[in-house]
Coordinates of C-alpha atoms in Angstrom, one line a residue:
X831 CA 5.1 31.3 -13.3
X832 CA 1.6 32.4 -12.7
X833 CA -0.1 30.7 -9.5
X834 CA -3.3 28.9 -10.2
X835 CA -6.5 30.7 -9.3
X836 CA -4.9 32.8 -6.4
X837 CA -3.2 29.8 -4.8
X838 CA 0.6 29.9 -4.6
X839 CA 0.8 26.2 -4.9
X840 CA -1.9 23.5 -5.8
X841 CA -2.0 20.0 -4.4
X842 CA -3.2 17.2 -6.5
X843 CA -4.1 14.2 -4.4
X844 CA -4.2 10.6 -5.7
X845 CA -5.2 7.4 -4.1
X846 CA -5.9 3.8 -5.1
X847 CA -6.4 0.3 -3.5
X848 CA -2.8 -0.7 -4.3
X849 CA 0.5 1.1 -4.9
X850 CA 0.4 0.0 -8.5
X851 CA -3.0 1.6 -8.8
X852 CA -1.6 4.9 -7.7
X853 CA 1.0 4.7 -10.5
X854 CA -1.7 3.8 -13.0
X855 CA -4.1 6.4 -11.8
X856 CA -1.3 9.1 -12.0
X857 CA -0.5 8.1 -15.7
X858 CA -4.2 8.3 -16.5
X859 CA -4.6 11.6 -14.8
X860 CA -1.6 13.2 -16.5
X861 CA -3.0 12.3 -20.0
X862 CA -6.5 13.2 -19.2
X863 CA -6.5 16.8 -17.8
X864 CA -5.6 18.9 -20.9
X865 CA -7.4 22.1 -20.9
X866 CA -8.6 21.9 -17.3
X867 CA -7.6 24.5 -14.6
X868 CA -5.2 23.2 -11.9
X869 CA -7.5 24.2 -9.1
X870 CA -10.5 22.7 -10.7
X871 CA -8.6 19.4 -11.0
X872 CA -7.3 19.7 -7.5
X873 CA -10.8 20.3 -6.0
X874 CA -12.3 17.5 -8.1
X875 CA -9.7 14.9 -7.1
X876 CA -10.1 15.8 -3.4
X877 CA -13.9 16.0 -3.1
X878 CA -15.3 13.6 -5.8
X879 CA -13.0 10.7 -5.4
X880 CA -12.9 8.2 -2.4
X881 CA -9.8 8.6 -0.4
X882 CA -8.4 5.0 -0.6
X883 CA -5.6 3.3 1.3
X884 CA -2.6 4.1 -0.9
X885 CA -2.1 7.8 -1.2
X886 CA 0.3 10.2 -2.9
X887 CA 0.3 13.7 -4.0
X888 CA 2.0 16.3 -6.2
X889 CA 2.4 20.1 -5.8
X890 CA 2.7 22.8 -8.5
X891 CA 1.9 26.3 -9.4
X892 CA 0.1 25.3 -12.6
X893 CA -1.2 22.4 -14.7
X894 CA 2.0 21.9 -16.5
X895 CA 4.1 21.7 -13.4
X896 CA 1.6 19.3 -11.8
X897 CA 1.4 17.1 -14.9
X898 CA 5.3 16.9 -14.8
X899 CA 5.1 15.9 -11.2
X900 CA 2.7 13.0 -12.2
X901 CA 5.2 11.8 -14.7
X902 CA 7.8 11.2 -12.0
X903 CA 7.5 7.9 -10.0
X904 CA 5.3 8.7 -7.0
X905 CA 6.1 6.9 -3.8
X906 CA 2.7 6.3 -2.1
X907 CA 2.2 5.8 1.6
X908 CA -0.5 3.8 3.3
X909 CA -3.0 5.8 5.2
X910 CA -3.5 4.7 8.9
X911 CA -5.8 4.9 11.6
X912 CA -4.7 7.1 14.5
X913 CA -5.2 10.6 16.1
X914 CA -3.5 13.9 15.3
X915 CA -1.5 16.1 17.7
X916 CA -0.6 19.7 17.4
X917 CA 2.8 20.8 18.9
X918 CA 3.3 24.5 19.6
X919 CA 7.1 25.6 19.5
X920 CA 9.0 27.2 22.2
X921 CA 11.4 30.2 22.0
X922 CA 14.3 30.0 19.7
X923 CA 12.8 29.6 16.3
X924 CA 11.7 33.2 15.8
X925 CA 12.9 35.1 12.8
X926 CA 12.4 38.5 11.1
X927 CA 9.6 38.3 8.5
X928 CA 8.2 35.1 9.8
X929 CA 4.6 34.6 8.4
X930 CA 5.1 37.4 5.7
X931 CA 4.7 35.0 2.8
X932 CA 1.8 33.1 4.4
X933 CA 0.0 36.3 5.1
X934 CA 0.3 37.4 1.5
X935 CA -1.2 34.0 0.2
X936 CA -3.8 33.2 2.8
X937 CA -6.1 36.0 4.2
X938 CA -7.2 34.0 7.2
X939 CA -3.7 33.8 8.5
X940 CA -3.1 37.5 7.9
X941 CA -6.3 38.6 9.6
X942 CA -5.6 36.6 12.8
X943 CA -2.0 37.6 12.9
X944 CA -3.0 41.3 12.7
X945 CA -5.6 40.6 15.4
X946 CA -3.1 39.2 17.9
X947 CA -0.4 41.6 17.2
X948 CA -3.0 44.4 18.0
X949 CA -2.7 43.3 21.7
X950 CA 1.0 44.2 21.7
X951 CA 1.9 47.7 20.7
X952 CA 4.6 47.7 18.1
X953 CA 4.8 43.9 17.7
X954 CA 3.9 43.9 14.0
X955 CA 6.7 46.1 13.1
X956 CA 9.2 44.0 15.2
X957 CA 8.1 40.8 13.4
X958 CA 8.5 42.5 9.9
X959 CA 11.8 44.1 10.2
X960 CA 13.5 44.5 13.7
X961 CA 15.9 41.4 14.1
X962 CA 17.5 43.0 17.2
X963 CA 14.4 43.4 19.0
X964 CA 13.1 40.0 18.1
X965 CA 16.1 38.4 19.7
X966 CA 15.0 39.8 23.0
X967 CA 12.6 37.6 25.2
X968 CA 10.2 40.5 25.7
X969 CA 9.4 40.6 22.0
X970 CA 10.2 37.0 21.0
X971 CA 7.5 35.4 23.1
X972 CA 4.6 37.6 22.0
X973 CA 5.7 37.2 18.4
X974 CA 5.8 33.5 18.6
X975 CA 2.3 33.5 20.4
X976 CA 0.9 35.6 17.5
X977 CA 2.3 33.4 14.6
X978 CA 1.3 30.1 16.4
X979 CA -2.2 31.2 17.0
X980 CA -2.5 32.4 13.3
X981 CA -1.2 29.1 12.2
X982 CA -3.8 27.2 14.2
X983 CA -6.7 29.3 12.7
X984 CA -5.4 28.8 9.3
X985 CA -5.4 25.0 9.7
X986 CA -8.7 25.2 11.4
X987 CA -10.1 26.9 8.3
X988 CA -8.9 24.0 6.3
X989 CA -10.8 21.5 8.5
X990 CA -7.7 20.1 10.2
X991 CA -8.9 19.3 13.8
X992 CA -6.3 18.1 16.4
X993 CA -7.2 15.5 19.0
X994 CA -4.5 16.7 21.4
X995 CA -2.4 19.7 22.0
X996 CA 1.2 20.1 23.4
X997 CA 3.1 23.3 24.0
X998 CA 6.8 23.6 24.6
X999 CA 7.5 26.4 27.2
X1000 CA 5.8 29.6 25.8
X1001 CA 4.1 27.4 23.3
X1002 CA 1.8 26.1 26.0
X1003 CA 0.2 29.5 26.3
X1004 CA -0.8 29.2 22.7
X1005 CA -2.2 25.8 23.2
X1006 CA -4.2 27.0 26.3
X1007 CA -5.7 29.8 24.1
X1008 CA -6.8 27.8 21.1
X1009 CA -8.2 25.1 23.4
X1010 CA -10.5 27.6 25.0
X1011 CA -8.8 27.8 28.5
X1012 CA -8.0 31.5 28.0
X1013 CA -9.7 34.2 25.9
X1014 CA -7.4 36.0 23.4
X1015 CA -7.4 39.0 25.6
X1016 CA -6.4 37.1 28.7
X1017 CA -3.9 35.1 26.9
X1018 CA -2.2 38.0 25.5
X1019 CA -2.1 39.6 29.0
X1020 CA -0.4 36.5 30.4
X1021 CA 2.2 36.3 27.5
X1022 CA 3.0 40.0 28.0
X1023 CA 3.5 39.4 31.7
X1024 CA 5.6 36.4 31.3
X1025 CA 7.9 37.9 28.6
X1026 CA 8.2 41.2 30.4
X1027 CA 9.1 39.7 33.7
X1028 CA 11.6 37.5 32.1
X1029 CA 13.1 40.4 30.2
X1030 CA 13.6 42.3 33.4
X1031 CA 15.7 39.7 35.1
X1032 CA 19.4 40.3 35.2
X1033 CA 21.1 39.3 32.0
X1034 CA 23.4 36.3 32.1
X1035 CA 23.1 32.6 32.6
X1036 CA 23.6 30.0 30.0
X1037 CA 21.8 27.1 28.3
X1038 CA 23.5 24.0 26.8
X1039 CA 21.9 21.2 24.7
X1040 CA 23.6 17.9 24.9
X1041 CA 23.0 14.4 23.2
X1042 CA 22.7 12.5 26.4
X1043 CA 19.9 10.8 28.5
X1044 CA 18.6 12.2 31.7
X1045 CA 20.1 9.3 33.7
X1046 CA 23.5 10.1 32.2
X1047 CA 23.2 13.8 33.1
X1048 CA 21.6 13.8 36.7
X1049 CA 24.6 12.4 38.6
X1050 CA 26.8 15.1 37.0
X1051 CA 24.6 18.1 38.1
X1052 CA 26.1 20.7 40.4
X1053 CA 24.5 23.6 42.3
X1054 CA 23.1 26.4 40.0
X1055 CA 22.5 23.9 37.3
X1056 CA 19.1 22.6 36.4
X1057 CA 17.6 20.3 33.7
X1058 CA 15.6 22.8 31.6
X1059 CA 14.2 20.3 29.1
X1060 CA 14.1 16.8 28.2
X1061 CA 13.1 17.0 24.5
X1062 CA 13.7 13.3 23.7
X1063 CA 15.1 10.3 25.4
X1064 CA 18.6 11.3 24.2
X1065 CA 18.1 15.2 24.1
X1066 CA 18.6 17.1 27.3
X1067 CA 19.1 20.9 27.9
X1068 CA 20.9 22.3 30.9
X1069 CA 20.3 25.7 32.2
X1070 CA 21.9 27.9 35.0
X1071 CA 24.9 30.2 35.7
X1072 CA 27.4 30.1 33.0
X1073 CA 30.2 28.7 35.1
X1074 CA 28.2 26.0 36.6
X1075 CA 26.8 24.8 33.2
X1076 CA 30.2 24.9 31.7
X1077 CA 31.5 22.6 34.5
X1078 CA 28.9 20.0 33.7
X1079 CA 29.5 20.3 30.0
X1080 CA 33.2 19.7 30.5
X1081 CA 32.4 16.2 32.0
X1082 CA 30.5 15.4 28.8
X1083 CA 33.0 16.6 26.3
X1084 CA 32.7 13.2 24.5
X1085 CA 29.1 14.1 23.7
X1086 CA 27.6 16.2 20.9
X1087 CA 26.6 19.5 22.6
X1088 CA 26.0 23.1 21.6
X1089 CA 25.4 26.5 23.5
X1090 CA 22.0 28.0 22.9
X1091 CA 21.8 31.7 21.8
X1092 CA 19.7 33.0 24.8
X1093 CA 19.6 36.1 26.9
X1094 CA 18.5 34.3 30.1
X1095 CA 18.8 30.8 31.7
X1096 CA 15.2 29.7 31.4
X1097 CA 13.7 27.0 33.4
X1098 CA 16.3 27.3 36.1
X1099 CA 16.7 28.8 39.6
X1100 CA 17.6 32.2 37.8
X1101 CA 13.9 32.5 37.1
X1102 CA 12.9 32.4 40.9
X1103 CA 12.8 36.3 41.3
X1104 CA 9.9 36.6 38.9
X1105 CA 7.7 33.7 40.0
X1106 CA 5.6 35.5 42.6
X1107 CA 4.7 38.4 40.4
X1108 CA 3.9 36.1 37.5
X1109 CA 1.5 34.0 39.7
X1110 CA -0.1 37.2 40.8
X1111 CA -0.7 38.4 37.2
X1112 CA -2.0 34.9 36.2
X1113 CA -4.3 34.9 39.2
X1114 CA -6.2 37.9 37.6
X1115 CA -7.4 35.8 34.6
X1116 CA -10.4 33.6 33.9
X1117 CA -9.7 29.9 33.2
X1118 CA -12.1 27.5 31.4
X1119 CA -11.8 23.7 30.9
X1120 CA -9.9 22.8 27.7
X1121 CA -12.1 21.9 24.8
X1122 CA -9.2 20.2 23.1
X1123 CA -7.2 18.1 25.6
X1124 CA -3.7 19.5 26.4
X1125 CA -0.9 17.2 27.5
X1126 CA 1.2 19.2 30.0
X1127 CA 5.0 19.5 29.4
X1128 CA 5.3 20.3 33.1
X1129 CA 3.8 16.9 34.2
X1130 CA 3.8 14.8 31.1
X1131 CA 0.0 14.2 31.7
X1132 CA -3.3 15.7 30.6
X1133 CA -4.2 18.9 32.2
X1134 CA -7.7 18.8 33.7
X1135 CA -7.5 22.4 35.2
X1136 CA -5.2 25.4 34.9
X1137 CA -4.4 27.6 37.8
X1138 CA -2.3 30.7 38.5
X1139 CA 0.4 28.7 40.2
X1140 CA 0.6 26.3 37.3
X1141 CA 2.1 29.1 35.1
X1142 CA 4.7 30.0 37.7
X1143 CA 5.6 26.3 38.1
X1144 CA 5.8 26.0 34.3
X1145 CA 8.4 28.8 34.0
X1146 CA 10.6 27.2 36.8
X1147 CA 10.2 23.5 36.0
X1148 CA 11.6 21.2 33.5
X1149 CA 10.0 21.1 30.2
X1150 CA 9.2 17.3 30.1
X1151 CA 8.5 17.4 26.3
X1152 CA 9.6 13.7 25.8
X1153 CA 7.2 12.6 28.5
X1154 CA 4.2 14.5 27.0
X1155 CA 5.0 12.9 23.6
X1156 CA 5.3 9.5 25.2
X1157 CA 1.9 10.0 26.8
X1158 CA 0.4 10.9 23.3
X1159 CA 1.9 7.7 21.9
X1160 CA 0.0 5.7 24.5
X1161 CA -3.2 7.5 23.4
X1162 CA -2.7 6.4 19.8
X1163 CA -1.6 9.7 18.4
X1164 CA 0.2 8.7 15.2
X1165 CA 0.8 12.0 13.4
X1166 CA 2.0 15.4 14.6
X1167 CA 2.0 18.9 13.1
X1168 CA 4.4 21.4 14.6
X1169 CA 3.0 25.0 14.6
X1170 CA 5.8 27.6 14.9
X1171 CA 8.1 29.5 12.6
X1172 CA 10.7 26.7 12.0
X1173 CA 11.0 22.9 12.3
X1174 CA 12.5 22.7 15.8
X1175 CA 10.7 19.8 17.4
X1176 CA 10.0 17.3 14.6
X1177 CA 13.3 15.5 15.2
X1178 CA 12.7 15.1 18.9
X1179 CA 9.2 13.7 18.3
X1180 CA 10.5 11.3 15.7
X1181 CA 13.3 10.1 18.1
X1182 CA 10.7 9.5 20.9
X1183 CA 8.6 7.5 18.6
X1184 CA 11.6 5.6 17.1
X1185 CA 10.5 6.7 13.7
X1186 CA 7.0 5.2 13.9
X1187 CA 5.2 8.5 13.4
X1188 CA 4.7 11.4 11.0
X1189 CA 6.0 14.6 12.3
X1190 CA 5.9 17.6 10.0
X1191 CA 6.3 21.3 10.5
X1192 CA 4.0 23.9 9.0
X1193 CA 6.7 26.4 8.5
X1194 CA 10.5 25.9 7.8
X1195 CA 12.9 28.9 7.7
X1196 CA 14.7 27.2 4.7
X1197 CA 11.6 26.8 2.4
X1198 CA 8.9 29.0 1.0
X1199 CA 6.2 29.3 3.6
X1200 CA 3.1 28.6 1.3
X1201 CA 4.8 25.5 -0.2
X1202 CA 5.8 24.2 3.3
X1203 CA 2.3 24.7 4.7
X1204 CA 0.4 23.0 1.8
X1205 CA 3.0 20.2 1.7
X1206 CA 2.4 19.6 5.5
X1207 CA -1.4 19.6 4.8
X1208 CA -1.0 17.1 2.0
X1209 CA 1.3 15.0 4.0
X1210 CA -1.2 14.9 6.8
X1211 CA -3.9 13.8 4.4
X1212 CA -1.8 11.1 2.9
X1213 CA -1.1 9.7 6.5
X1214 CA -4.9 9.4 7.0
X1215 CA -6.0 12.6 8.6
X1216 CA -9.3 14.3 7.4
X1217 CA -8.9 17.6 5.5
X1218 CA -11.8 19.8 4.3
X1219 CA -10.4 20.3 0.8
X1220 CA -13.7 22.0 -0.3
X1221 CA -12.9 24.7 2.3
X1222 CA -9.2 24.8 1.1
X1223 CA -10.2 25.5 -2.5
X1224 CA -13.2 27.7 -1.7
X1225 CA -11.3 31.0 -2.0
X1226 CA -10.1 30.1 -5.5
X1227 CA -13.6 29.8 -7.0
X1228 CA -12.6 26.4 -8.3
X1229 CA -15.4 24.1 -9.9
X1230 CA -15.9 20.4 -10.1
X1231 CA -14.8 19.0 -13.5
X1232 CA -15.0 15.5 -15.1
X1233 CA -11.8 13.5 -14.7
X1234 CA -10.5 10.3 -16.1
X1235 CA -12.1 7.3 -14.4
X1236 CA -10.4 5.0 -11.9
X1237 CA -7.6 2.8 -13.3
X1238 CA -8.7 -0.6 -12.1
X1239 CA -6.0 -3.2 -11.5
X1240 CA -7.4 -6.4 -12.9
X1241 CA -6.4 -9.9 -12.0
X1242 CA -7.8 -13.1 -13.8
X1243 CA -9.4 -15.9 -11.7
X1244 CA -10.2 -18.9 -13.8
X1245 CA -13.0 -20.9 -12.1
X1246 CA -12.1 -24.6 -11.4
X1247 CA -14.9 -26.9 -12.9
X1248 CA -16.0 -29.5 -10.3
X1249 CA -17.7 -32.4 -12.0
X1250 CA -20.4 -33.9 -9.9
X1251 CA -21.4 -37.4 -11.0
X1252 CA -25.0 -38.0 -11.5
X1253 CA -25.9 -41.4 -10.0
X1254 CA -29.1 -42.9 -11.4
X1255 CA -31.3 -45.6 -9.7
X1256 CA -29.6 -48.3 -11.5
X1257 CA -26.3 -47.2 -10.5
X1258 CA -27.4 -46.8 -6.9
X1259 CA -28.8 -50.4 -6.9
X1260 CA -25.5 -51.6 -8.3
X1261 CA -23.7 -50.0 -5.3
X1262 CA -25.8 -52.0 -3.0
X1263 CA -25.4 -55.4 -4.6
X1264 CA -21.8 -54.9 -5.2
X1265 CA -21.3 -54.5 -1.5
X1266 CA -23.3 -57.6 -0.9
X1267 CA -21.4 -59.7 -3.4
X1268 CA -18.1 -58.8 -1.8
X1269 CA -19.3 -60.6 1.3
X1270 CA -17.1 -58.3 3.5
X1271 CA -19.2 -57.6 6.6
X1272 CA -17.0 -54.8 7.8
X1273 CA -16.9 -53.0 4.4
X1274 CA -20.7 -53.4 4.1
X1275 CA -21.2 -51.9 7.5
X1276 CA -19.0 -48.9 6.8
X1277 CA -20.7 -48.3 3.4
X1278 CA -24.3 -48.2 4.8
X1279 CA -23.7 -47.2 8.3
X1280 CA -25.2 -50.3 10.0
X1281 CA -24.3 -52.1 13.2
X1282 CA -23.4 -55.7 12.4
X1283 CA -24.6 -56.7 16.0
X1284 CA -28.0 -54.9 15.8
X1285 CA -31.1 -57.0 15.0
X1286 CA -32.8 -56.7 11.6
X1287 CA -35.6 -54.6 13.1
X1288 CA -33.0 -51.9 13.8
X1289 CA -31.0 -52.4 10.6
X1290 CA -33.9 -52.0 8.1
X1291 CA -34.6 -48.4 9.1
X1292 CA -30.8 -47.6 8.3
X1293 CA -31.2 -49.1 4.8
X1294 CA -34.4 -47.1 4.4
X1295 CA -32.8 -43.9 5.3
X1296 CA -30.0 -44.7 2.9
X1297 CA -32.4 -45.2 0.1
X1298 CA -34.3 -42.0 0.9
X1299 CA -31.1 -39.9 0.8
X1300 CA -30.1 -41.6 -2.6
X1301 CA -33.5 -40.6 -4.1
X1302 CA -33.3 -37.0 -2.8
X1303 CA -29.8 -36.6 -4.3
X1304 CA -30.9 -38.0 -7.6
X1305 CA -33.9 -35.6 -7.6
X1306 CA -31.6 -32.5 -7.0
X1307 CA -29.0 -33.8 -9.6
X1308 CA -31.8 -33.8 -12.2
X1309 CA -32.3 -30.0 -11.5
X1310 CA -28.7 -29.2 -12.1
X1311 CA -26.5 -28.8 -15.2
X1312 CA -23.6 -30.9 -15.5
X1313 CA -20.5 -29.0 -16.8
X1314 CA -18.4 -31.0 -19.3
X1315 CA -16.0 -30.5 -22.2
X1316 CA -16.0 -32.5 -25.3
X1317 CA -12.9 -32.0 -27.6
X1318 CA -13.5 -31.8 -31.2
X1319 CA -11.4 -33.6 -33.8
X1320 CA -7.6 -33.6 -33.4
X1321 CA -5.5 -31.9 -36.1
X1322 CA -4.9 -34.6 -38.8
X1323 CA -8.3 -36.2 -38.7
X1324 CA -10.5 -36.1 -41.8
X1325 CA -11.8 -32.5 -42.2
X1326 CA -15.5 -32.2 -41.8
X1327 CA -17.8 -30.6 -44.4
X1328 CA -17.4 -26.8 -44.2
X1329 CA -19.5 -25.8 -47.2
X1330 CA -22.1 -23.2 -46.7
X1331 CA -22.1 -19.6 -45.4
X1332 CA -19.7 -18.4 -42.8
X1333 CA -19.8 -15.0 -41.1
X1334 CA -16.5 -13.8 -39.6
X1335 CA -17.3 -10.9 -37.0
X1336 CA -14.1 -8.8 -36.4
X1337 CA -13.0 -5.5 -34.9
X1338 CA -12.6 -2.7 -37.4
X1339 CA -9.0 -1.3 -38.0
X1340 CA -7.3 -4.3 -36.4
X1341 CA -4.9 -6.6 -38.2
X1342 CA -6.0 -10.2 -37.2
X1343 CA -3.8 -12.9 -38.6
X1344 CA -6.2 -15.4 -37.0
X1345 CA -9.2 -14.1 -39.0
X1346 CA -7.1 -13.9 -42.2
X1347 CA -5.9 -17.6 -41.7
X1348 CA -9.4 -18.9 -41.0
X1349 CA -11.0 -17.0 -44.1
X1350 CA -8.2 -18.4 -46.4
X1351 CA -8.5 -21.9 -45.0
X1352 CA -12.4 -22.1 -45.2
X1353 CA -12.4 -20.5 -48.6
X1354 CA -9.9 -23.1 -49.8
X1355 CA -12.3 -25.8 -48.7
X1356 CA -15.3 -24.4 -50.5
X1357 CA -17.0 -22.4 -47.9
X1358 CA -18.7 -19.1 -48.7
X1359 CA -17.0 -16.4 -46.5
X1360 CA -18.4 -13.0 -45.4
X1361 CA -16.5 -10.7 -43.0
X1362 CA -18.3 -8.1 -40.9
X1363 CA -15.9 -5.4 -39.3
X1364 CA -17.4 -3.5 -36.4
X1365 CA -16.4 -0.1 -34.9
X1366 CA -17.0 0.1 -31.0
X1367 CA -20.0 2.2 -31.7
X1368 CA -21.5 -0.6 -33.8
X1369 CA -21.6 -3.0 -31.0
X1370 CA -25.3 -2.2 -30.1
X1371 CA -27.8 -4.9 -29.8
X1372 CA -30.8 -3.5 -31.9
X1373 CA -28.5 -2.1 -34.6
X1374 CA -26.4 -5.3 -34.9
X1375 CA -29.5 -7.4 -35.1
X1376 CA -30.6 -5.5 -38.1
X1377 CA -27.2 -6.0 -39.8
X1378 CA -27.3 -9.7 -39.0
X1379 CA -30.6 -10.0 -41.0
X1380 CA -28.5 -9.6 -44.2
X1381 CA -26.9 -12.9 -43.4
X1382 CA -29.8 -15.3 -42.8
X1383 CA -28.3 -18.0 -45.1
X1384 CA -25.1 -18.4 -42.9
X1385 CA -25.2 -21.3 -40.6
X1386 CA -22.0 -20.6 -38.8
X1387 CA -20.7 -17.4 -37.1
X1388 CA -17.1 -16.9 -35.7
X1389 CA -16.6 -13.9 -33.5
X1390 CA -13.1 -12.4 -33.1
X1391 CA -14.2 -9.6 -30.8
X1392 CA -12.8 -11.5 -27.9
X1393 CA -9.3 -10.6 -29.1
X1394 CA -9.8 -7.0 -27.6
X1395 CA -6.9 -6.0 -25.5
X1396 CA -9.3 -5.0 -22.6
X1397 CA -10.9 -8.3 -21.7
X1398 CA -14.1 -7.0 -20.3
X1399 CA -14.7 -5.1 -23.5
X1400 CA -14.3 -8.2 -25.7
X1401 CA -16.4 -10.4 -23.4
X1402 CA -19.2 -7.8 -23.5
X1403 CA -19.1 -7.3 -27.3
X1404 CA -19.3 -11.2 -27.7
X1405 CA -22.4 -11.3 -25.5
X1406 CA -24.0 -8.5 -27.6
X1407 CA -23.3 -10.5 -30.8
X1408 CA -25.0 -13.6 -29.4
X1409 CA -28.0 -11.6 -28.2
X1410 CA -28.3 -9.8 -31.6
X1411 CA -28.1 -13.2 -33.5
X1412 CA -31.0 -14.4 -31.4
X1413 CA -33.0 -11.2 -32.1
X1414 CA -32.3 -11.6 -35.8
X1415 CA -33.7 -15.1 -35.8
X1416 CA -30.5 -16.7 -37.1
X1417 CA -30.4 -20.4 -36.4
X1418 CA -26.5 -20.9 -36.4
X1419 CA -23.7 -22.2 -34.5
X1420 CA -21.4 -19.6 -32.9
X1421 CA -17.7 -19.8 -32.1
X1422 CA -15.8 -17.2 -30.1
X1423 CA -12.1 -16.8 -30.5
X1424 CA -9.9 -15.5 -27.5
X1425 CA -6.2 -15.0 -26.9
X1426 CA -4.5 -16.9 -24.1
X1427 CA -7.2 -19.6 -23.7
X1428 CA -6.5 -22.5 -21.2
X1429 CA -6.7 -26.3 -21.5
X1430 CA -10.3 -27.6 -20.8
X1431 CA -8.8 -30.5 -18.8
X1432 CA -6.0 -33.0 -18.5
X1433 CA -7.5 -35.1 -21.2
X1434 CA -7.8 -32.3 -23.8
X1435 CA -4.7 -33.4 -25.7
X1436 CA -3.0 -29.9 -25.8
X1437 CA 0.6 -30.7 -26.0
X1438 CA 1.8 -27.2 -27.0
X1439 CA 1.2 -23.8 -25.6
X1440 CA -2.2 -22.7 -26.5
X1441 CA -2.6 -19.4 -28.2
X1442 CA -6.3 -19.2 -28.7
X1443 CA -9.5 -21.1 -28.0
X1444 CA -12.8 -21.4 -29.8
X1445 CA -15.9 -22.3 -28.0
X1446 CA -19.1 -23.4 -29.6
X1447 CA -22.1 -24.9 -27.9
X1448 CA -19.9 -26.2 -25.0
X1449 CA -17.1 -27.5 -27.1
X1450 CA -13.5 -26.3 -27.2
X1451 CA -10.7 -26.6 -29.8
X1452 CA -7.0 -25.5 -29.6
X1453 CA -5.6 -23.2 -32.2
X1454 CA -1.8 -23.6 -32.1
X1455 CA -0.8 -21.4 -34.9
X1456 CA -2.3 -19.5 -37.8
X1457 CA -3.3 -21.8 -40.7
X1458 CA -3.8 -24.9 -38.4
X1459 CA -7.4 -25.0 -37.5
X1460 CA -8.9 -28.0 -35.9
X1461 CA -12.5 -29.0 -35.3
X1462 CA -14.4 -26.5 -37.5

């Protein structure tokens, strides 16, 4: 399969106001992109359409694969407000060839990776092919740093901007560099010192990960065992001499645990011999204030200033990753992107959030790298993050193309007619004298708002105000229309005279049993029938007026254009017919036939389901079945 316009995989993003709208939009898109380039469609969808609440996406290497994806039932998600956090992985996820596929697909990643590797002699070759060397701390940490910085710059080129950064162990050095705390040269110097000093320590020690809480583990700790990391409320890592860690593990044999494949016991007392020298090396560097806030995994709080001693404490202390993520939760971070060669921390993030967040990895050792990275980008967008899609598609040379219009989800709202009685002067006088004749003082007082105990001089102004309000209401009522329905004759009454010319306006190419039935019924009663069938292009006011001039002898017009399947089209066409008849100077009555009409009121006498209605000059009639026409 040939990739589209240089992209190994193309995302098509779809959004709508509702989940049903996403499905309808997907169907319309699948049917309307024939002959268009996949990247052109992707760019147009992402940059010329509003990003609405309900979102979904499909990925594919070409148009055929993408259209097939649209044909499957998409499961949209609701975009949400919230901030974005980047998490840089710690040691353990490194693998030979990491970043190779991504570098082949995205030049930005390849350029940055080569630039960082240039600060470590021989590192590029180790990453490409030396699994044994990559398993050693001295090489693993620089390799992770290089890949993570390159991933950050790639995401940055796509317009993905994190609100907060978190780094797990060595990952915190990558966070410090990309936030502006350390220049690339100084950051590489610190990474080399850290990795080299750790590698020089005596081999040995052990690390054991267990499914338990910190409160459960702490009472069991013995000398030479430290808590290396708390990755989630129920995920703890112990570190120290092998025998001591094994003794603690034996007391937790009912818990799920595993031994980590490491050369040294990181974040334990076995790191003490290197701390002074590391602090000295860190003291030679220049530190700036973070431009992107960093939440420390040493303290679990935002870092306002980095120092040389911080990096020594960070090597020895517990990685409080769960505390850092909890802090981000309190800061309204709702989505996370893990930057590293594998998905090692997404599960811990999800557990800390109780499943109430989005945590995705940019790379996964089990999946093709470009697909994983673009999928992560699209999932971030679906969750509500801003993406610079124009920048993403820029290297492909994609152009904006015309796409199918939005698939509106329509809902009918029938207006309720509120009848306002018009009270004339005689009626108003009748109200007054009726109240007098009843001789009920309490009712009279309530009707006109007077105090029965008040003297006449105080009561007269009340009557005057009542009269003034009545006149004002009558004046305003005369300026308004009164909406009313007048039913025509019921079926079975004496048929009216239908002689003369009748013009039936219909949609061309449509088989309409109602039109046929009316034509047959009218012809049988002596009417002169003409039928005008219109194509959609014929419904144009000026042209239609000219055609209507041929029927000047017809006093009655019945429009069946309201039978259109799409309601707005039928209503618009009927309106054009009425306008064109006026332009042509025809003095005639007009009826409009629609499907699914409603009763005009409780007294309309419609005892069976109404299939259609005919309106003419404010009147309505029920059409119950073809051949039974009432009121024409």
